[in-house]
mmCIF file of C-alpha atoms in Angstrom:
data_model
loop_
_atom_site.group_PDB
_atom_site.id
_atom_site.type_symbol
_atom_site.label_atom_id
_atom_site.label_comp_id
_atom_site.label_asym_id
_atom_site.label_seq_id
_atom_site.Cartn_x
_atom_site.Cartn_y
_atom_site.Cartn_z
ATOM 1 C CA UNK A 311 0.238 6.332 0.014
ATOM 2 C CA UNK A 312 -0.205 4.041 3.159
ATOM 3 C CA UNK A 313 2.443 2.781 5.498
ATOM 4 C CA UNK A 314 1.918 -0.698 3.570
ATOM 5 C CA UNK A 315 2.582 0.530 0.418
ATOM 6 C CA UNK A 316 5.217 2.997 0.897
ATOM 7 C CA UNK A 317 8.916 1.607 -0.293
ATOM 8 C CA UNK A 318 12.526 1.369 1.484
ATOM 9 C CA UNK A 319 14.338 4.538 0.252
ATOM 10 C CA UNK A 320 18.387 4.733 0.168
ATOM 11 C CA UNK A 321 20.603 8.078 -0.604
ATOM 12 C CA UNK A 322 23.299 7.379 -2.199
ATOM 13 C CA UNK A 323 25.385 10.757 -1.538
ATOM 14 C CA UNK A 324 24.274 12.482 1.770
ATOM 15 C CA UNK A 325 25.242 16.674 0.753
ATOM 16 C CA UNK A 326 22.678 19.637 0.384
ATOM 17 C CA UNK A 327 20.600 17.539 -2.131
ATOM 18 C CA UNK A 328 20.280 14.286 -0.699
ATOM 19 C CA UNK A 329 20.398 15.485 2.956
ATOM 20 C CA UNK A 330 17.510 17.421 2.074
ATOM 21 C CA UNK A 331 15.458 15.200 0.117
ATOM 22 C CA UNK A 332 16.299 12.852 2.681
ATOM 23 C CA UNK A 333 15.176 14.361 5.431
ATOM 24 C CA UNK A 334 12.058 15.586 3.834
ATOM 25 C CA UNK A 335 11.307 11.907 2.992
ATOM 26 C CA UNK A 336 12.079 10.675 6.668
ATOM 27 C CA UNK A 337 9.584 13.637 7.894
ATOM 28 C CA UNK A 338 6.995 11.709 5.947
ATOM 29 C CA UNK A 339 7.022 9.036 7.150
ATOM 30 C CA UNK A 340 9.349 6.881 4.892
ATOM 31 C CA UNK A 341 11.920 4.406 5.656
ATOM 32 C CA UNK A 342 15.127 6.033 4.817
ATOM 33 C CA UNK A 343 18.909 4.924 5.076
ATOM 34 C CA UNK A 344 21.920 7.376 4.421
ATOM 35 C CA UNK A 345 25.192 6.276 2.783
ATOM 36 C CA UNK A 346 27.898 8.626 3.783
ATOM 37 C CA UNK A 347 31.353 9.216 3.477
ATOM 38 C CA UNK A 348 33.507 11.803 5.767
ATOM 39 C CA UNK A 349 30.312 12.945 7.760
ATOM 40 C CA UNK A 350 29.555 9.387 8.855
ATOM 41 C CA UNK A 351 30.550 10.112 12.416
ATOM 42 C CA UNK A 352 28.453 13.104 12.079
ATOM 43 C CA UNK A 353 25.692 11.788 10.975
ATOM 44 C CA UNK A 354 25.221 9.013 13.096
ATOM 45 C CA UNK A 355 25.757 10.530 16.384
ATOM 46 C CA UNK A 356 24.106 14.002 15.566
ATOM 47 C CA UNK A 357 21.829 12.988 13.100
ATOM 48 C CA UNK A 358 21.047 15.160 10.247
ATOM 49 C CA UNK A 359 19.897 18.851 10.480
ATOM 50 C CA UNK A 360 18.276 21.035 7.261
ATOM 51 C CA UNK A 361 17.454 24.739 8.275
ATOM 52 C CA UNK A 362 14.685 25.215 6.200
ATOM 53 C CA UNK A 363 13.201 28.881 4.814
ATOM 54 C CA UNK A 364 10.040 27.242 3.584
ATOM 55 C CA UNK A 365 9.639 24.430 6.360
ATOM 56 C CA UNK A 366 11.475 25.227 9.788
ATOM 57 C CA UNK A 367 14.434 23.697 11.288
ATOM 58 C CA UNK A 368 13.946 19.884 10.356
ATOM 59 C CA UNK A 369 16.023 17.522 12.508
ATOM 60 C CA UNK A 370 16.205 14.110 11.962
ATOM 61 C CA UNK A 371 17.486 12.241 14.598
ATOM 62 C CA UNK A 372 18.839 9.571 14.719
ATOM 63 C CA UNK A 373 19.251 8.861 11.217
ATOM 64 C CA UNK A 374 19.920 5.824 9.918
ATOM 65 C CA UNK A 375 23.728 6.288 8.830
ATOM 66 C CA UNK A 376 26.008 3.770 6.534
ATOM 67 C CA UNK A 377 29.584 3.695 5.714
ATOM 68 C CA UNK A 378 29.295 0.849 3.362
ATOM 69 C CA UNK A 379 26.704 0.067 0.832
ATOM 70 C CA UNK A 380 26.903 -3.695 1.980
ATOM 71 C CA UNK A 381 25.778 -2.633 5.499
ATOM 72 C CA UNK A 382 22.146 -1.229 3.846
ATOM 73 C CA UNK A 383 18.939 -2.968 3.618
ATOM 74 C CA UNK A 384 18.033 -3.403 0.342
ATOM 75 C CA UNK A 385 16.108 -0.920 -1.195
ATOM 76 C CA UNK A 386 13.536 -0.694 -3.451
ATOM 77 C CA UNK A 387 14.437 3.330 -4.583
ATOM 78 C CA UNK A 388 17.671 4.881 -4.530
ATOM 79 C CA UNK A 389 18.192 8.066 -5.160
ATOM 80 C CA UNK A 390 21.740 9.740 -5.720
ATOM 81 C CA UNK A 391 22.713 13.021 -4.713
ATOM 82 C CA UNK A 392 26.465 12.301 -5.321
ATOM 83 C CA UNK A 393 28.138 14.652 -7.940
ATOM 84 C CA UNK A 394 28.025 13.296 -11.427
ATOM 85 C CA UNK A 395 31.710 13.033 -11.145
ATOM 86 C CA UNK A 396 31.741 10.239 -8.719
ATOM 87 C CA UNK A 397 29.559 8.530 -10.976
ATOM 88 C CA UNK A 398 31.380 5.510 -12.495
ATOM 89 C CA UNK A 399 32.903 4.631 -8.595
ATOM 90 C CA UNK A 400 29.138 4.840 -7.279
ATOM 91 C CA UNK A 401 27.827 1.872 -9.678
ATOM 92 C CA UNK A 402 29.168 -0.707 -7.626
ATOM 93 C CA UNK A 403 27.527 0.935 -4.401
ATOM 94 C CA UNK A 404 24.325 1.200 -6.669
ATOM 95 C CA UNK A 405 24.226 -2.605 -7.344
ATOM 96 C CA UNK A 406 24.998 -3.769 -3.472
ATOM 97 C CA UNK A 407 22.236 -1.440 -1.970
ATOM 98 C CA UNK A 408 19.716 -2.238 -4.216
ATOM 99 C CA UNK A 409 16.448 -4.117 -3.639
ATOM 100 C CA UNK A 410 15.398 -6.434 -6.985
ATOM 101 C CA UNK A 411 13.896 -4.577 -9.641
ATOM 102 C CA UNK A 412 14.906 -1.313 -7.564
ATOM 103 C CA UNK A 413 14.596 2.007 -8.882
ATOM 104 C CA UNK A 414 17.758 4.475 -9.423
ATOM 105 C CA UNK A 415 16.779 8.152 -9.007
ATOM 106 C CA UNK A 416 19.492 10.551 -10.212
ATOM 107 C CA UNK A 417 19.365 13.627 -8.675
ATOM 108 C CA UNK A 418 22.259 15.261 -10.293
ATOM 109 C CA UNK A 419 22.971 18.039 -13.422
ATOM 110 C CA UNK A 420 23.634 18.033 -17.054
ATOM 111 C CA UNK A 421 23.128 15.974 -19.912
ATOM 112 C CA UNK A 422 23.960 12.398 -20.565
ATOM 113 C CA UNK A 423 24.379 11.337 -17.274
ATOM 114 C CA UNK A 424 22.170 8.068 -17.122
ATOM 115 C CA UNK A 425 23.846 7.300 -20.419
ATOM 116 C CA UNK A 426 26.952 6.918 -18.481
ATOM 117 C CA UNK A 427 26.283 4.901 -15.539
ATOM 118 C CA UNK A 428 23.787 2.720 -17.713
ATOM 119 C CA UNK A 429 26.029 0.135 -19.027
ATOM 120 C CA UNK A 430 27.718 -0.174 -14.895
ATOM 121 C CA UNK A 431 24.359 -0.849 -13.513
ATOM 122 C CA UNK A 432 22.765 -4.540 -13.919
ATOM 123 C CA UNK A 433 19.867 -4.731 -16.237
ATOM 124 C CA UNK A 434 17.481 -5.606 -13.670
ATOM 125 C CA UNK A 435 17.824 -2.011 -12.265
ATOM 126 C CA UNK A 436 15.244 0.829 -13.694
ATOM 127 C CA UNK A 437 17.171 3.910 -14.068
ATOM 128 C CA UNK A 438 15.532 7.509 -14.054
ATOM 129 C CA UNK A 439 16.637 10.811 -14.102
ATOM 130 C CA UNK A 440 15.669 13.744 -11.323
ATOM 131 C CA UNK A 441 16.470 17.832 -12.076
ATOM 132 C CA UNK A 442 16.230 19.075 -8.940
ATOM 133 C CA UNK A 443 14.628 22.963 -8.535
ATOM 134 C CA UNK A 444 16.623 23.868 -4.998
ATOM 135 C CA UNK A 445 18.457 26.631 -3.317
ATOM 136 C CA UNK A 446 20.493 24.926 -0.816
ATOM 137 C CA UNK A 447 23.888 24.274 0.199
ATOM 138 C CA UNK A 448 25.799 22.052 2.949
ATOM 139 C CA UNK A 449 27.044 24.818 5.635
ATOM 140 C CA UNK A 450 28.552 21.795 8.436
ATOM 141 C CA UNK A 451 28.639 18.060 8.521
ATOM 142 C CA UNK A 452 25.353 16.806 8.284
ATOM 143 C CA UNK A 453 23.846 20.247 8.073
ATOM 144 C CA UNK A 454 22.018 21.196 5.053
ATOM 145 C CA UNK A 455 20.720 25.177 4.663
ATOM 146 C CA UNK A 456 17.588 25.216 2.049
ATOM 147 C CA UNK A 457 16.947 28.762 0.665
ATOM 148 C CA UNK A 458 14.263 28.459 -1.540
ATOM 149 C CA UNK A 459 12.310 25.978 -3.687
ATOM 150 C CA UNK A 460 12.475 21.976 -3.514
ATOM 151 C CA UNK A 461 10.544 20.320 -6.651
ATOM 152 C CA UNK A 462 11.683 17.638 -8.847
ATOM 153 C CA UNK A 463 10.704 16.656 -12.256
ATOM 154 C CA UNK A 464 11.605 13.441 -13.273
ATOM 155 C CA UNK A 465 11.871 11.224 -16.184
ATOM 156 C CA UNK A 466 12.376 7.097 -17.071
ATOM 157 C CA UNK A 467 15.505 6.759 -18.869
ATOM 158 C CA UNK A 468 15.953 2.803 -19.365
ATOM 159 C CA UNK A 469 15.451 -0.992 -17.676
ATOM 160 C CA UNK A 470 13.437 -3.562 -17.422
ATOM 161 C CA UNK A 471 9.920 -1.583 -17.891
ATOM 162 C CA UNK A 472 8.359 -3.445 -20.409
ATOM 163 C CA UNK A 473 6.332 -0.260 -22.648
ATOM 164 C CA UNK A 474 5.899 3.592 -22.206
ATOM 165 C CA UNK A 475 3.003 2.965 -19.695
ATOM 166 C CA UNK A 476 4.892 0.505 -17.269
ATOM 167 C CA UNK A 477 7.521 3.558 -17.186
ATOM 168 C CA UNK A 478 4.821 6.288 -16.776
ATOM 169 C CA UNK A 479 3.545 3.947 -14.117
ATOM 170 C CA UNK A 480 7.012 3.670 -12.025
ATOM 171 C CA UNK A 481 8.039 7.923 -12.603
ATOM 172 C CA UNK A 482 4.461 8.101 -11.262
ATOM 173 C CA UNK A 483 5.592 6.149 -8.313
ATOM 174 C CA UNK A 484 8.364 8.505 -7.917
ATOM 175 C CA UNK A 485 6.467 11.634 -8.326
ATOM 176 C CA UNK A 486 4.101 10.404 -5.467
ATOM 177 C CA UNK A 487 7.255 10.058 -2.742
ATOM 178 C CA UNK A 488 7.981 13.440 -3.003
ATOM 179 C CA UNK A 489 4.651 14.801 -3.376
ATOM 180 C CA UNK A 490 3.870 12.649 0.174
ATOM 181 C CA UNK A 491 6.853 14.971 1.598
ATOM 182 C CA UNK A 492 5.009 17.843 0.788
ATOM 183 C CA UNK A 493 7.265 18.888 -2.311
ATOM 184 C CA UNK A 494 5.920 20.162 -5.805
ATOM 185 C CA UNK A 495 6.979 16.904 -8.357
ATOM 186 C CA UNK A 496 6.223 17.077 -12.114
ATOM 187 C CA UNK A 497 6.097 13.276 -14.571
ATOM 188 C CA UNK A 498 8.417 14.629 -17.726
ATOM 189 C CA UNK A 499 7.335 12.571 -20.699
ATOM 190 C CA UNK A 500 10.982 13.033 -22.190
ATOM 191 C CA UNK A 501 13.992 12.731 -19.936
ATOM 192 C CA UNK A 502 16.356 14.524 -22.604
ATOM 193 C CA UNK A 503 13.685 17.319 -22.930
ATOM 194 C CA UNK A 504 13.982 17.520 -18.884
ATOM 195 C CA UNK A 505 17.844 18.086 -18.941
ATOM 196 C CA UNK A 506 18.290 20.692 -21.543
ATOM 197 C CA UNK A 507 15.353 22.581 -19.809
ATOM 198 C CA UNK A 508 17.267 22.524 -16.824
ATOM 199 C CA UNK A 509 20.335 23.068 -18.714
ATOM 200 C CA UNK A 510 19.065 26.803 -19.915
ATOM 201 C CA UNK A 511 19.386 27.727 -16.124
ATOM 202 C CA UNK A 512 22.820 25.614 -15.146
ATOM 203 C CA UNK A 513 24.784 26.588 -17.654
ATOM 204 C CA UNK A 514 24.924 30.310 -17.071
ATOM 205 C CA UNK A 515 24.533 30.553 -13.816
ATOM 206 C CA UNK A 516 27.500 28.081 -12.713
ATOM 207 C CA UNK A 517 29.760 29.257 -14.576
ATOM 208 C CA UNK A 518 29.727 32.359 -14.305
ATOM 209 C CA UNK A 519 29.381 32.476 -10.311
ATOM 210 C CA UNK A 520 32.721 30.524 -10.626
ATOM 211 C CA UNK A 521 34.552 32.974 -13.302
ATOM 212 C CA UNK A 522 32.790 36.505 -12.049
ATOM 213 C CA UNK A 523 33.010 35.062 -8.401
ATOM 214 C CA UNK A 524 28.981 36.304 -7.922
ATOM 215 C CA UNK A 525 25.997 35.174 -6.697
ATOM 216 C CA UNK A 526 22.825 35.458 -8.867
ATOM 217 C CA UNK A 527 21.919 38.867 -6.905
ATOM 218 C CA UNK A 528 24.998 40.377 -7.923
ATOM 219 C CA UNK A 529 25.098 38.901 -11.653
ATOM 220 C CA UNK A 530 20.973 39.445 -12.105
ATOM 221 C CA UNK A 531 22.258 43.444 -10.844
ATOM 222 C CA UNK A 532 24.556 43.947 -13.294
ATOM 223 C CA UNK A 533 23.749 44.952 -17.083
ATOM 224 C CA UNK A 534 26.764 43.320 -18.704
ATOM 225 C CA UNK A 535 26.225 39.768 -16.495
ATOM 226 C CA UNK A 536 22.757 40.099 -17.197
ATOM 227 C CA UNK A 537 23.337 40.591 -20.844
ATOM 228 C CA UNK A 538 26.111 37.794 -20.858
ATOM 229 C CA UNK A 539 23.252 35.413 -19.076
ATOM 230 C CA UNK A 540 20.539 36.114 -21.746
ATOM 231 C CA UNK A 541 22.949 35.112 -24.539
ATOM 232 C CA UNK A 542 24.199 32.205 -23.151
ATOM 233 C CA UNK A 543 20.585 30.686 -22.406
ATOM 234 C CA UNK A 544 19.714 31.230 -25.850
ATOM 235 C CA UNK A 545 22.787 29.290 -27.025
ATOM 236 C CA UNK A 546 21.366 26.773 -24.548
ATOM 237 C CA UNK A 547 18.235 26.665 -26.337
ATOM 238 C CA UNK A 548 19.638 26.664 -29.867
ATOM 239 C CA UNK A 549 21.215 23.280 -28.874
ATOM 240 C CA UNK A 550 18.552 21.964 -27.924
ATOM 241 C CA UNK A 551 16.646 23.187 -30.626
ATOM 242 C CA UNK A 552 19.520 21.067 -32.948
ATOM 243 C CA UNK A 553 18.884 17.933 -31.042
ATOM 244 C CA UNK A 554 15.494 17.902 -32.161
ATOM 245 C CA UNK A 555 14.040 19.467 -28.644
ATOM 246 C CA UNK A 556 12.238 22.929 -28.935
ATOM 247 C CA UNK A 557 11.741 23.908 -25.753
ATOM 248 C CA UNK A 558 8.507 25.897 -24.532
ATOM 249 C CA UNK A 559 8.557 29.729 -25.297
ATOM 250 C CA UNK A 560 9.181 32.192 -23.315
ATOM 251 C CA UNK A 561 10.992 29.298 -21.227
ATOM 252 C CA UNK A 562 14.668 31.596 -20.498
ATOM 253 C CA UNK A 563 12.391 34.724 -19.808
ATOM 254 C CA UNK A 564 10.465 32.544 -16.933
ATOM 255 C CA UNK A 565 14.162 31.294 -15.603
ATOM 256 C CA UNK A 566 15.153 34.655 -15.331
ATOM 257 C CA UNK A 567 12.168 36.230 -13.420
ATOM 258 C CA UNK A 568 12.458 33.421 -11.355
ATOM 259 C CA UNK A 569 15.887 33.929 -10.463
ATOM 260 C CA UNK A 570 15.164 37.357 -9.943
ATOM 261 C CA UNK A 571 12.915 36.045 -7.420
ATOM 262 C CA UNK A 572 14.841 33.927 -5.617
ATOM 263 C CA UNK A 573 16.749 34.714 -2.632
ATOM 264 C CA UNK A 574 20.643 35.103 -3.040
ATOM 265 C CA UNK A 575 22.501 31.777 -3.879
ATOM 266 C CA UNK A 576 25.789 30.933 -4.789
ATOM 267 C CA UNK A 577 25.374 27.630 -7.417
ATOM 268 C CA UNK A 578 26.427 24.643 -6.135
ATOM 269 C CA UNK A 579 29.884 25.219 -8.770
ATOM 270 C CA UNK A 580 30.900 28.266 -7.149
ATOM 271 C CA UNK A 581 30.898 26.012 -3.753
ATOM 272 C CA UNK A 582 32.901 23.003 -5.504
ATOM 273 C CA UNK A 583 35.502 25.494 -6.680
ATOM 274 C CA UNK A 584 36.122 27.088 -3.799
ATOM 275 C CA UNK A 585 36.585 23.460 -2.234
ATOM 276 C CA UNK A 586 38.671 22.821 -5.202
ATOM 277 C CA UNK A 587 36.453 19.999 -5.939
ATOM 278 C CA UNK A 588 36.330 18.818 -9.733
ATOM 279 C CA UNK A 589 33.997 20.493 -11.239
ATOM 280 C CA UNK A 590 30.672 19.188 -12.984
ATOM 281 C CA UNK A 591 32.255 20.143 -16.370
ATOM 282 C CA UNK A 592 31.589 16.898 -18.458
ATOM 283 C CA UNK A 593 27.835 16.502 -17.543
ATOM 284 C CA UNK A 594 26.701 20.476 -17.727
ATOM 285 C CA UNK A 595 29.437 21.816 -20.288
ATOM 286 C CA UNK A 596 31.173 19.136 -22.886
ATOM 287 C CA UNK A 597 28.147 16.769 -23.130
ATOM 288 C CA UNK A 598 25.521 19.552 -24.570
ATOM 289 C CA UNK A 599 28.204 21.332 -26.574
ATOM 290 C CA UNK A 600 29.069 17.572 -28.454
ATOM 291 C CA UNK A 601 25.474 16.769 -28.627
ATOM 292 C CA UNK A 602 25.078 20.153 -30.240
ATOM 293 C CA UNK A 603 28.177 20.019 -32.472
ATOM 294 C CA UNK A 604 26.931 16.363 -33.654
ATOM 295 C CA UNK A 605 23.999 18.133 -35.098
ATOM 296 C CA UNK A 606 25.787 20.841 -36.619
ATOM 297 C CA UNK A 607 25.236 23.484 -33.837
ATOM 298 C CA UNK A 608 28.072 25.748 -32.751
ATOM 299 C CA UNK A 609 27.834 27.290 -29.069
ATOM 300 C CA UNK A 610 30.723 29.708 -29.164
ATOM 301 C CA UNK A 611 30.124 30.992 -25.852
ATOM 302 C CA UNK A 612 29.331 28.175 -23.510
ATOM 303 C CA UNK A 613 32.668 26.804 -25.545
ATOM 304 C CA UNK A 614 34.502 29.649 -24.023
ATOM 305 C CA UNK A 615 32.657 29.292 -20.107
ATOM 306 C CA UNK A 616 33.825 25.782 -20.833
ATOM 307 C CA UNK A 617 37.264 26.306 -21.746
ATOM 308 C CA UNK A 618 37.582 29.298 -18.882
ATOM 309 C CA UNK A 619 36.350 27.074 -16.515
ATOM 310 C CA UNK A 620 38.319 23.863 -17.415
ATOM 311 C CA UNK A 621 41.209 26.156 -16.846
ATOM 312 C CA UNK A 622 40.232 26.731 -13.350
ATOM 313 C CA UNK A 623 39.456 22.937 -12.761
ATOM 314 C CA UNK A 624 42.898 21.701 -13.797
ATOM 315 C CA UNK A 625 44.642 24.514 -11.586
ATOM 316 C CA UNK A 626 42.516 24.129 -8.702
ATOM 317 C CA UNK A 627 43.564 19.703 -8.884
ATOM 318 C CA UNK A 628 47.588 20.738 -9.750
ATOM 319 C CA UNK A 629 46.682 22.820 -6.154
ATOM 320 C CA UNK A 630 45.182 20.240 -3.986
ATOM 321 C CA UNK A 631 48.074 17.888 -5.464
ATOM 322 C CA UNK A 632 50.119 19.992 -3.896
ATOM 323 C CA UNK A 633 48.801 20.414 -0.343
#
């Protein structure tokens, strides 16, 4: 991809994930512009900083920092590494900062997330989604620690595209930014196929750092956890079986030797939880479970992990109310 060709890139959302991807990005040689919030002043005197296991100590300085989506250049990708919970305020941030015909990259969990910023975005915009294969977490403002891993699969979920190979063409395009940064980047033929996939690891692992207060060491360690982990990604796939999406055998047993493989990592739940941040619950908990229930599918347990941790969601807001 030559300097000519290569496109204006916005994050939308500047934590572990988009700091990271970001960065990367940057490294390569793109033009990149960082929206931020309460690491603004940060950011744009310090620049941004990911301690990398896999690449180094990757500084980017100075980086060029927004408070306002107005401010930005328009772009011709965005990609948003914003919780899904923020979603509905982020449209109108979307629609300022983006170039004509831009491309919106979600880089965010769960299921039936596009389907919810869709009808907020104009129709001009091409939406896709991004599942994001990362160990990292946000340790200071405008510091981003990467464990482990870094590829992206991503899929087209609606616009303007005109057939299936104009939107093969543009997740193509995608693919090929993060391959340039030196990151593994996979075309998914089927979005929906993409999320439940990633779903089978999310789902478990989450919650139940949140509710056992463990990191995947600890709960890969223990029998029961281990157990409780195995059952709960088979309920996974039995939903997605229901919604008409078999997933590739073997396809838990790979998640879990993987995990095994990984280094220690507290999910990015565990982190919003004890930050007493709402938690991700809609998007990786009630959206599967009604998809499944619409097709007659009962998922008894992630009902419960949902219902335990919806618990701790509504205490931890009462708490921060009260502060």
């Amino acid at each position: 991809m030559s300097n000519l060709q290569r496109p204006r890139i916005g994050i939308i959302g500047t934590g572990a994930i988009g700091g990271f991807y970001g960065v990367m990005l940057a490294r390569a040689g793109f033009d990149v512009h960082f929206l931020l919030r309460s690491e603004f002043a940060a950011v744009s005197t310090q620049g941004l900083q990911v301690n990398s296991a896999v690449f180094g100590e990757l500084r980017l300085q100075p980086a060029q920092a927004y408070q306002a989506a107005a401010d930005m250049p328009p772009c011709d990708w965005l990609l948003i590494g914003a919780k899904t919970t923020s979603n509905v305020a982020l449209a109108p941030l979307i629609s300022q900062a983006a170039a004509p015909g831009a491309k919106v990259l979600l880089l965010q969990n769960g299921l039936a997330v596009e389907e919810g910023l869709r009808p907020l975005l104009p129709d001009s915009l091409h939406l896709l989604g991004g599942l994001c294969f990362i160990c990292a977490h946000r340790s200071a403002p405008g510091v981003v620690e990467h464990q482990s891993l870094g590829a992206v699969n991503l899929g087209y979920h609606s616009g303007p595209a005109p057939d299936q190979a104009a939107r093969l063409a543009i997740v193509e395009e995608g693919v090929g930014l993060f391959r340039t940064a030196g990151l593994d980047s996979t075309a998914m033929p089927n979005l929906e196929v993409a999320r439940w996939q990633k779903l089978v690891w999310n789902v478990p692992y989450n919650g139940l750092s949140v509710l056992l207060n463990a990191s995947t060491s600890a709960l890969m360690a223990n029998a029961d956890s281990r157990a409780l982990i195995q059952s709960i990604m088979q309920e996974v796939l039995q939903g997605a079986a229901a919604c008409g999406h078999e997933l590739p055998p073997g396809y838990a047993d790979k998640l879990l030797a993987a995990t095994e493989r990984m280094p220690d990592y507290w999910p990015s739940m565990y982190h919003d939880a004890q930050m007493r941040r709402p938690l991700e619950l809609a998007a990786i908990y009630a959206a599967p479970l009604a998809a499944a229930a619409l097709a007659g599918c009962e998922l008894p347990r992630i009902e419960a992990l949902h219902q335990a941790l919806a618990f701790i969601d509504s205490r931890n807001q009462q708490l921060g109310a009260y502060e």
